[in-house]
């Protein structure tokens, strides 16, 4: 697995790693979200992201061999293709969490549209299935962004998060998809003007990724090769 | 934050039945949470999401029957025998 994967498989791993790690980060809100209903809703979103990751890993495993679990948990931290956006630990700051949520979902919409157009029918079919759930994620993210933007305090916190995370959001995508994201963000979040910045590119990992990897893989590493 | 009552219709054409309640600050949130709690597993065909304050609740809604007026109640009459006789007269088989 240390040799570079072919481009199509590498793309699947990028998608899978982003969804797995975002799902993991979102699940850090389980039990401590702002109120009960949101706790259930956000935990459920975290769970569906991890479900999407599993489906992408299964398609990647078809090419690379092994299983989805092995791809998800048995690689070294530096082998993950995740974007720094999803690796950031934002728990306890709901404004930044919603900023990431809405930026990620808007970027992911562009990506899923590409997946649906894949020449590989299995990949395209998975894109169709995922889109049904992602549509709900987008609705949830947009309603929260709008809600926070209604009050002065909420808007201040949300916009601070959007400004900080915008270079990371750009790094989630490549090529002209970045221009589409800029246009989509300007349209959906009219209270925020995306600044011209250098994207935080995929490839480098943020400092807090190491601790998350430790936690994610701890139980599996405690019993290598174990049957679960 | 307001309380919203959620009614579920399991299949198209069936009556809506009370599913439960949830707290949400506005219609958009109530919509999102109701979908999450009652629509996530394809268990509902449609939902009614109603602010609790819009529900008019009455307790002990009956008007107490002070006088004996059983004759007003339709279940007081048996038409079974009459129907049988009528069918025989008309020559149609009794059902």
PDB file of N, CA and C in Angstrom, chain B residues 6 8-9 13 19-20 22 25-26 30 38 41 45 49 51 57-58 62-63 71 73 76-77 80 83 93 95:
ATOM      1  N   UNK B   6     -45.289  16.084  15.966  1.00  0.00           N
ATOM      2  CA  UNK B   6     -45.065  15.465  14.653  1.00  0.00           C
ATOM      3  C   UNK B   6     -46.050  14.313  14.452  1.00  0.00           C
ATOM      4  N   UNK B   8     -47.207  11.271  11.757  1.00  0.00           N
ATOM      5  CA  UNK B   8     -46.642  10.480  10.655  1.00  0.00           C
ATOM      6  C   UNK B   8     -47.735   9.794   9.853  1.00  0.00           C
ATOM      7  N   UNK B   9     -47.553   9.772   8.577  1.00  0.00           N
ATOM      8  CA  UNK B   9     -48.388   8.946   7.717  1.00  0.00           C
ATOM      9  C   UNK B   9     -47.493   7.834   7.191  1.00  0.00           C
ATOM     10  N   UNK B  13     -52.286   7.732   1.820  1.00  0.00           N
ATOM     11  CA  UNK B  13     -53.715   7.509   1.981  1.00  0.00           C
ATOM     12  C   UNK B  13     -54.114   7.113   3.392  1.00  0.00           C
ATOM     13  N   UNK B  19     -46.641  10.941  16.254  1.00  0.00           N
ATOM     14  CA  UNK B  19     -45.384  10.213  16.385  1.00  0.00           C
ATOM     15  C   UNK B  19     -44.629  10.614  17.639  1.00  0.00           C
ATOM     16  N   UNK B  20     -44.663  11.903  17.953  1.00  0.00           N
ATOM     17  CA  UNK B  20     -43.934  12.403  19.114  1.00  0.00           C
ATOM     18  C   UNK B  20     -43.770  13.895  18.988  1.00  0.00           C
ATOM     19  N   UNK B  22     -40.886  17.432  19.380  1.00  0.00           N
ATOM     20  CA  UNK B  22     -39.485  17.850  19.390  1.00  0.00           C
ATOM     21  C   UNK B  22     -39.420  19.349  19.646  1.00  0.00           C
ATOM     22  N   UNK B  25     -36.195  25.877  17.047  1.00  0.00           N
ATOM     23  CA  UNK B  25     -36.388  27.323  17.105  1.00  0.00           C
ATOM     24  C   UNK B  25     -37.266  27.885  15.980  1.00  0.00           C
ATOM     25  N   UNK B  26     -37.382  27.181  14.861  1.00  0.00           N
ATOM     26  CA  UNK B  26     -38.226  27.686  13.774  1.00  0.00           C
ATOM     27  C   UNK B  26     -38.640  26.538  12.847  1.00  0.00           C
ATOM     28  N   UNK B  30     -37.473  22.588  12.659  1.00  0.00           N
ATOM     29  CA  UNK B  30     -38.486  21.572  12.960  1.00  0.00           C
ATOM     30  C   UNK B  30     -38.568  20.572  11.804  1.00  0.00           C
ATOM     31  N   UNK B  38     -38.134  10.920  12.134  1.00  0.00           N
ATOM     32  CA  UNK B  38     -39.273  10.115  11.667  1.00  0.00           C
ATOM     33  C   UNK B  38     -39.201   9.748  10.186  1.00  0.00           C
ATOM     34  N   UNK B  41     -35.437   6.363   8.092  1.00  0.00           N
ATOM     35  CA  UNK B  41     -35.388   4.949   7.705  1.00  0.00           C
ATOM     36  C   UNK B  41     -36.563   4.591   6.796  1.00  0.00           C
ATOM     37  N   UNK B  45     -44.381   8.056   4.977  1.00  0.00           N
ATOM     38  CA  UNK B  45     -44.637   8.572   3.629  1.00  0.00           C
ATOM     39  C   UNK B  45     -44.703  10.098   3.671  1.00  0.00           C
ATOM     40  N   UNK B  49     -46.000  18.607  10.700  1.00  0.00           N
ATOM     41  CA  UNK B  49     -45.201  19.169  11.789  1.00  0.00           C
ATOM     42  C   UNK B  49     -45.924  20.427  12.261  1.00  0.00           C
ATOM     43  N   UNK B  51     -46.820  23.353  15.271  1.00  0.00           N
ATOM     44  CA  UNK B  51     -46.445  23.964  16.552  1.00  0.00           C
ATOM     45  C   UNK B  51     -47.481  23.606  17.618  1.00  0.00           C
ATOM     46  N   UNK B  57     -56.581  21.982  22.479  1.00  0.00           N
ATOM     47  CA  UNK B  57     -56.853  20.780  23.253  1.00  0.00           C
ATOM     48  C   UNK B  57     -58.066  21.012  24.129  1.00  0.00           C
ATOM     49  N   UNK B  58     -59.000  20.066  24.134  1.00  0.00           N
ATOM     50  CA  UNK B  58     -60.122  20.132  25.073  1.00  0.00           C
ATOM     51  C   UNK B  58     -60.129  18.865  25.919  1.00  0.00           C
ATOM     52  N   UNK B  62     -67.083  15.564  26.288  1.00  0.00           N
ATOM     53  CA  UNK B  62     -68.460  15.103  26.098  1.00  0.00           C
ATOM     54  C   UNK B  62     -69.444  15.997  26.841  1.00  0.00           C
ATOM     55  N   UNK B  63     -70.680  16.013  26.355  1.00  0.00           N
ATOM     56  CA  UNK B  63     -71.765  16.691  27.069  1.00  0.00           C
ATOM     57  C   UNK B  63     -72.476  15.607  27.873  1.00  0.00           C
ATOM     58  N   UNK B  71     -82.720   6.341  22.860  1.00  0.00           N
ATOM     59  CA  UNK B  71     -83.342   6.226  21.532  1.00  0.00           C
ATOM     60  C   UNK B  71     -82.634   7.086  20.501  1.00  0.00           C
ATOM     61  N   UNK B  73     -79.478   7.184  20.123  1.00  0.00           N
ATOM     62  CA  UNK B  73     -78.227   6.542  19.699  1.00  0.00           C
ATOM     63  C   UNK B  73     -78.509   5.497  18.637  1.00  0.00           C
ATOM     64  N   UNK B  76     -78.855   1.793  19.155  1.00  0.00           N
ATOM     65  CA  UNK B  76     -80.012   1.301  19.896  1.00  0.00           C
ATOM     66  C   UNK B  76     -80.974   0.509  19.011  1.00  0.00           C
ATOM     67  N   UNK B  77     -80.811   0.545  17.732  1.00  0.00           N
ATOM     68  CA  UNK B  77     -81.738  -0.147  16.832  1.00  0.00           C
ATOM     69  C   UNK B  77     -81.071  -1.337  16.183  1.00  0.00           C
ATOM     70  N   UNK B  80     -81.276  -5.917  11.784  1.00  0.00           N
ATOM     71  CA  UNK B  80     -80.924  -7.204  11.185  1.00  0.00           C
ATOM     72  C   UNK B  80     -82.175  -7.998  10.761  1.00  0.00           C
ATOM     73  N   UNK B  83     -84.161  -6.313   7.984  1.00  0.00           N
ATOM     74  CA  UNK B  83     -83.474  -6.422   6.709  1.00  0.00           C
ATOM     75  C   UNK B  83     -83.695  -7.791   6.090  1.00  0.00           C
ATOM     76  N   UNK B  93     -81.402 -13.244  -2.092  1.00  0.00           N
ATOM     77  CA  UNK B  93     -80.846 -14.069  -1.002  1.00  0.00           C
ATOM     78  C   UNK B  93     -80.325 -13.211   0.140  1.00  0.00           C
ATOM     79  N   UNK B  95     -77.914 -11.927   2.960  1.00  0.00           N
ATOM     80  CA  UNK B  95     -76.453 -11.957   3.097  1.00  0.00           C
ATOM     81  C   UNK B  95     -76.133 -12.029   4.529  1.00  0.00           C
TER      82      UNK B  95
END
